[in-house]
Coordinates of C-alpha atoms in Angstrom, one line a residue:
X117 CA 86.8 -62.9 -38.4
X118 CA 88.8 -60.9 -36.1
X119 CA 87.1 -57.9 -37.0
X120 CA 84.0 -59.3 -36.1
X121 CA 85.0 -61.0 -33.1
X122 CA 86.3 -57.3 -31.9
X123 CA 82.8 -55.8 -32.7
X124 CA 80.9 -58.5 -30.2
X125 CA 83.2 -57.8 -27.7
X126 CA 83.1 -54.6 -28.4
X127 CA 78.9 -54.4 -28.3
X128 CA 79.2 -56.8 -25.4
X129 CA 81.7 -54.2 -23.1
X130 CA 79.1 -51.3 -24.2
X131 CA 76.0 -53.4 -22.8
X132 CA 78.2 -53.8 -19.7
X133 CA 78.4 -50.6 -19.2
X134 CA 75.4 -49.4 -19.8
X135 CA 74.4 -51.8 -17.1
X136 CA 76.6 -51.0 -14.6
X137 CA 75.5 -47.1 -15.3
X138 CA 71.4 -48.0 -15.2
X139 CA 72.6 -49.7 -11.5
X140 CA 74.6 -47.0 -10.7
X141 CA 71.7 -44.6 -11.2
X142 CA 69.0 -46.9 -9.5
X143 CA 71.3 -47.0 -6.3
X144 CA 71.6 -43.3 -6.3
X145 CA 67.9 -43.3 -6.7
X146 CA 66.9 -45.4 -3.9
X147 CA 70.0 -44.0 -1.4
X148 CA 68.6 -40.1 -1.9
X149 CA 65.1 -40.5 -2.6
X150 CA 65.1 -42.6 0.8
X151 CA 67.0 -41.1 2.9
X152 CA 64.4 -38.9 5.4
X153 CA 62.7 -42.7 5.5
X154 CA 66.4 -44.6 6.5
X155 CA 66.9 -42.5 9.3
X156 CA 63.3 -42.4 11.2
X157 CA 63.1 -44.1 13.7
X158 CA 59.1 -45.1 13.7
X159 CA 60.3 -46.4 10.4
X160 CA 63.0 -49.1 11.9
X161 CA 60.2 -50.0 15.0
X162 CA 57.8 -51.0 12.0
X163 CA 60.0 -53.1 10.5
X164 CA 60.4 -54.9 14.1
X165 CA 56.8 -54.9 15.2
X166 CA 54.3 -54.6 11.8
X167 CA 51.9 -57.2 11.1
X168 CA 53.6 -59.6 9.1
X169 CA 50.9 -60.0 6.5
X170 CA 50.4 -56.6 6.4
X171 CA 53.8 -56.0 5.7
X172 CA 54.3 -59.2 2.8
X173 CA 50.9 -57.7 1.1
X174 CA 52.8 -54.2 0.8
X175 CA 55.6 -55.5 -0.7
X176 CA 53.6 -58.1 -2.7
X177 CA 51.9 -55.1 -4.0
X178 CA 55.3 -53.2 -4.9
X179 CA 55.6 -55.3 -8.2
X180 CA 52.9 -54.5 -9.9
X181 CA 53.5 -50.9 -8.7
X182 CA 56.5 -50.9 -10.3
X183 CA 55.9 -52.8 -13.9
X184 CA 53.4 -49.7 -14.4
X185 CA 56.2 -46.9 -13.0
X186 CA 59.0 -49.0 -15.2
X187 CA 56.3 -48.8 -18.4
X188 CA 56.0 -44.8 -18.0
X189 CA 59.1 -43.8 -16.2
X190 CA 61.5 -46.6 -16.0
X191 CA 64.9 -46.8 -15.7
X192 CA 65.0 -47.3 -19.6
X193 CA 63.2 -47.1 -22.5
X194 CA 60.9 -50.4 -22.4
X195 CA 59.8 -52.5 -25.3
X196 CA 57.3 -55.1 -23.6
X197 CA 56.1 -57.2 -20.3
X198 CA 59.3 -58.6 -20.2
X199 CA 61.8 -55.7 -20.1
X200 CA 59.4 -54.4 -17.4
X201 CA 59.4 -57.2 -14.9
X202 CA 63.5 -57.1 -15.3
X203 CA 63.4 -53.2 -14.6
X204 CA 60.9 -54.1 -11.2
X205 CA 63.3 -56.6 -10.6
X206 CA 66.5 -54.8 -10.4
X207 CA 64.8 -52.3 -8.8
X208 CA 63.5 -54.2 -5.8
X209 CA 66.7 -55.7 -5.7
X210 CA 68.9 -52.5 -5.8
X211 CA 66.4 -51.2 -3.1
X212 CA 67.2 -54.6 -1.0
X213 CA 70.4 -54.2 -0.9
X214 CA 70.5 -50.4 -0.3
X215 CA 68.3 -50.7 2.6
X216 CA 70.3 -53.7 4.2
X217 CA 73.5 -52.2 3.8
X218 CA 72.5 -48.5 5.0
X219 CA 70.8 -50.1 8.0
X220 CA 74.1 -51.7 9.0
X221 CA 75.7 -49.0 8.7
X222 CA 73.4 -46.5 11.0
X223 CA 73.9 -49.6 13.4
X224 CA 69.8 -50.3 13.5
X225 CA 70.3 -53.8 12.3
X226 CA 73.3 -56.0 13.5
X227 CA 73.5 -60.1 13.4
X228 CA 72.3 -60.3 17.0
X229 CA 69.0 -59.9 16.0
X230 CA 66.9 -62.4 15.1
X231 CA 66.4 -63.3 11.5
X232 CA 62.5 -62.1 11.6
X233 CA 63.3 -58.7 12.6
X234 CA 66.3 -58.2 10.5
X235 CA 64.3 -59.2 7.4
X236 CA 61.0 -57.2 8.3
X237 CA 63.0 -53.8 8.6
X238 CA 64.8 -54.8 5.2
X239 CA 61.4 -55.5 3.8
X240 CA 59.5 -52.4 4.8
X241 CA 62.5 -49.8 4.0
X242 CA 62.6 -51.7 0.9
X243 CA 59.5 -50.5 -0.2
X244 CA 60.0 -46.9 -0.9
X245 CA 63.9 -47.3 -1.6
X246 CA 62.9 -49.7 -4.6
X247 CA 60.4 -46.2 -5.6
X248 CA 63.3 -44.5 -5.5
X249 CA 65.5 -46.5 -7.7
X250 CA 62.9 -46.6 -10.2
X251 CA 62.5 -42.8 -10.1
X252 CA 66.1 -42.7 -11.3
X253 CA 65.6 -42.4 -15.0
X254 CA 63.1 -39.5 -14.9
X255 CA 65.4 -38.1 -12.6
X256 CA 69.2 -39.0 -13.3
X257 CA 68.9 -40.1 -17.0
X258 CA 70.9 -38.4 -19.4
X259 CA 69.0 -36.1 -21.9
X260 CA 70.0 -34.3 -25.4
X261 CA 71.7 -31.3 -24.9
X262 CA 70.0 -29.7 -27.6
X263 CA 65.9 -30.8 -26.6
X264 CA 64.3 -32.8 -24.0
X265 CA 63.3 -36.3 -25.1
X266 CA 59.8 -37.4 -26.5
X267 CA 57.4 -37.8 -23.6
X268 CA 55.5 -40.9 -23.2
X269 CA 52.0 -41.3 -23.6
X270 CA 50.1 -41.7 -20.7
X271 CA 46.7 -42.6 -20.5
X272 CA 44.3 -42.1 -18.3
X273 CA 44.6 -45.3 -15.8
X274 CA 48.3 -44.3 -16.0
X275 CA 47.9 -40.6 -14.8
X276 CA 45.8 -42.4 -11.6
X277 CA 48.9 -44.8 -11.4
X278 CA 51.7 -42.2 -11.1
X279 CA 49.4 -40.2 -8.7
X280 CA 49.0 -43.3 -6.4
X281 CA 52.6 -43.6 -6.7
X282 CA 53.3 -39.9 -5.6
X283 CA 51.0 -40.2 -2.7
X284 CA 52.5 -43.3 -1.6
X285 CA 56.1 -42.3 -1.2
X286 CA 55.0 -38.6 0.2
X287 CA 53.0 -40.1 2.9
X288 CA 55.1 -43.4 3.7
X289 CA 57.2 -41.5 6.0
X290 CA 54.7 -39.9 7.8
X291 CA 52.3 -42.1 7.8
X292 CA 54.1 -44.0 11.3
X293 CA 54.7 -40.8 13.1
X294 CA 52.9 -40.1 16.4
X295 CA 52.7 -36.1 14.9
X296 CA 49.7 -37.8 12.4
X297 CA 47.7 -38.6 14.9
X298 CA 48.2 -35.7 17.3
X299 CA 47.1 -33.4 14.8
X300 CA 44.2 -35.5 13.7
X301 CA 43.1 -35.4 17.9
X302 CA 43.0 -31.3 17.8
X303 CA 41.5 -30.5 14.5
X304 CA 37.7 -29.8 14.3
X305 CA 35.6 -30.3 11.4
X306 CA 35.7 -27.1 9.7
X307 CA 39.8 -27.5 10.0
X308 CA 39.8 -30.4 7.7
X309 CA 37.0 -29.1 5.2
X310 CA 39.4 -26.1 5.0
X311 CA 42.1 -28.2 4.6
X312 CA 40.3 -30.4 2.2
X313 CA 39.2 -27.6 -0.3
X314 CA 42.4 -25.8 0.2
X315 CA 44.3 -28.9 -1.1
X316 CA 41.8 -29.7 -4.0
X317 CA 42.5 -25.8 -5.0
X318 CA 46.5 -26.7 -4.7
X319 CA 46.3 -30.2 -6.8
X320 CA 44.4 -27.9 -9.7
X321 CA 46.6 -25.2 -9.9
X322 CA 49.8 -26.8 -9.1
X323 CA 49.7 -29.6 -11.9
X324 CA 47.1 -28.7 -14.4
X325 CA 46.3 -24.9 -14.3
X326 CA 49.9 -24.0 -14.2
X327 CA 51.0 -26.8 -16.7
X328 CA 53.9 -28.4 -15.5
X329 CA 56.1 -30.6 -17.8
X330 CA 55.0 -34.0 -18.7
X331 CA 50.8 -32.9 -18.5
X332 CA 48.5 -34.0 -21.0
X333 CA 45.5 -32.7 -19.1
X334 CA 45.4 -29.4 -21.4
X335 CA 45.5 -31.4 -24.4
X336 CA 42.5 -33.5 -23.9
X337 CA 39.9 -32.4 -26.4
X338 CA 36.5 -31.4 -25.6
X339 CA 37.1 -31.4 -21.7
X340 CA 36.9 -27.8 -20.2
X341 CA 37.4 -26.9 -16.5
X342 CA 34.8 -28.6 -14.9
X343 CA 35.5 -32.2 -16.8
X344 CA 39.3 -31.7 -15.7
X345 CA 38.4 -30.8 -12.1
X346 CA 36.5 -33.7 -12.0
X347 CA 38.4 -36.3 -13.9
X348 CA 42.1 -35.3 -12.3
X349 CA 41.9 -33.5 -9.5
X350 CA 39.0 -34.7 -7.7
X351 CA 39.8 -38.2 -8.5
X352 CA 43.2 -37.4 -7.7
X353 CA 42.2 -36.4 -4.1
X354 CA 39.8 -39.5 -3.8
X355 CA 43.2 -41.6 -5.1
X356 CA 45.5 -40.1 -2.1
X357 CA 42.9 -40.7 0.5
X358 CA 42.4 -44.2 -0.6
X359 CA 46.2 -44.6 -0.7
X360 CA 46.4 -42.6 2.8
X361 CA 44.1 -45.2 4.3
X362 CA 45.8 -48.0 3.4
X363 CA 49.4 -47.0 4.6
X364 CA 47.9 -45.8 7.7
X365 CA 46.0 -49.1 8.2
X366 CA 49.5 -51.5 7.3
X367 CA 51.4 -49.3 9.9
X368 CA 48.8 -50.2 12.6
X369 CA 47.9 -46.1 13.1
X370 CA 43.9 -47.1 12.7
X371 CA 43.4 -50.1 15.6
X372 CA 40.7 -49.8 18.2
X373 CA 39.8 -46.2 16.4
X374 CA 36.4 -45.0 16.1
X375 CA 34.9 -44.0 12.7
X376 CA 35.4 -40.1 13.2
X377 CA 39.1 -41.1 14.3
X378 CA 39.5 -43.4 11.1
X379 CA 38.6 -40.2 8.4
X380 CA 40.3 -37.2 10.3
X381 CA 43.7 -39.2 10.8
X382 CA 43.2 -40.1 7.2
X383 CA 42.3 -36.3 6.1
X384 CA 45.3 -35.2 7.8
X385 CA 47.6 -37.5 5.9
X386 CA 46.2 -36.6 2.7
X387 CA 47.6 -33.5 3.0
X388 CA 51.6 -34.9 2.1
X389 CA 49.7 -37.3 0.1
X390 CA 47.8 -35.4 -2.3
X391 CA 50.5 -32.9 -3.3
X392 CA 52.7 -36.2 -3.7
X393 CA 49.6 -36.8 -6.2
X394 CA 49.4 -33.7 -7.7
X395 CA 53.0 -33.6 -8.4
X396 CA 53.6 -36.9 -9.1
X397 CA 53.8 -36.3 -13.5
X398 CA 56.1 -33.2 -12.5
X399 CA 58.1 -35.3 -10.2
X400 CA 58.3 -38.6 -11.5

């Protein structure tokens, strides 16, 4: 009896652990991979001034988000629906209290404020410091010493997943920056189809001609160059823009703009956006 009593205590001390080190990890996750985002200060306006709705539909749409990052790259391996919503979970949650306690800290929130403001510049740095925890795995997990661990399969939906993911937390940054649209105001059409075809040529060769770890595009049968070129890369670039759109619309960058205005600011953001994409299986 004792013996067994000393095993479950045992088992329960390893679990613990093991806890405290996936936590450990997910904070380190959200504190590094966040940083650049903590300490701009378009960023900690946002969270003061941003559309409220705006703001609670981007965070609405974190968890979902995150169930498919936690099913491909979690912070552990997963074993159904359930696991996943408690990896989002602590996730969000690590990326809460990160974000609330580095703003403190850097002195951009303080209990004078009103409870609106304080919450809404939680909330929006939330958003890619949760990203960040959940990158932790991929990044910070421990692996064999001898061989890297199995990769997951991916399927296609997925690849478009971790791509929308890449683009997101490249351009979220940028997105708010005065810089975006400055750029977007002295750039003339052949500019942006330059840049356009220059970054469709970068998203081919820098994820699937080259090879990277964690690509499956070279393994799919029967699909030569032009079938990849249209499936991933170009679909890849459409999934950026999109993704550049709607950041730039939450953050307000889009109001009283013309069409023209609309599609060059978004063009120009594509450009961190869509290496995020085509990196996104290398990074994450």
């Amino acid at each position: 009896m004792a013996s067994l009593d000393g095993c479950i205590m045992t088992a329960a001390s390893e679990g613990v652990s093991g806890f405290l080190v996936e936590v450990g990890r997910a904070l380190g996750g959200a504190v590094i991979f966040s940083v650049p985002i903590f300490m701009t200060m378009e960023m900690w306006e946002l969270g003061a001034t941003m559309d409220r709705f705006r703001l609670a539909l981007m965070v609405a749409l974190l968890l979902p988000l995150l169930l498919g990052l936690s099913r491909y790259i979690g912070l552990e391996e997963t074993r159904g629906i359930g696991q996943d919503l408690a990896d989002s979970f602590l996730a969000i949650a690590v990326g809460f209290v990160c974000s609330g306690g580095i703003l403190l800290l850097l002195g951009t929130i303080d209990f004078g404020m009103g409870p609106d403001e304080i919450a809404g510049k939680i909330g929006l740095q939330t958003v890619p410091a949760s990203i960040g925890a959940m990158l932790a795995r991929s990044q910070f997990g421990q692996r064999d010493e001898d061989s890297d661990p199995p990769e997951r399969q991916t399927s296609y939906g997925a690849e478009m997943l971790l791509m929308a993911a890449g683009a997101l937390f490249l351009s979220f940054s940028v997105a708010p920056t005065e810089e975006v649209t400055m750029i977007a105001a002295q750039t003339t059409v052949w500019h942006l189809i330059v840049l356009m075809l220059l970054l469709l040529v970068a998203m081919h060769g820098f994820v699937y001609s080259v090879r990277f770890r964690g690509q499956e595009v070279s393994q799919v049968e029967g699909v030569g160059f032009a079938g990849v070129f249209l499936r991933y890369t170009i679909v890849g670039y459409a999934v950026a823009f999109a993704m550049s759109l709607y950041v730039l619309w939450s953050f307000g960058q889009l109001e009283g703009e013309g069409l023209r205005a609309i599609v060059t600011t978004t063009v120009v953001l594509s450009f961190p956006a869509a290496l995020g994409a085509a990196a996104a299986r290398l990074i994450l």
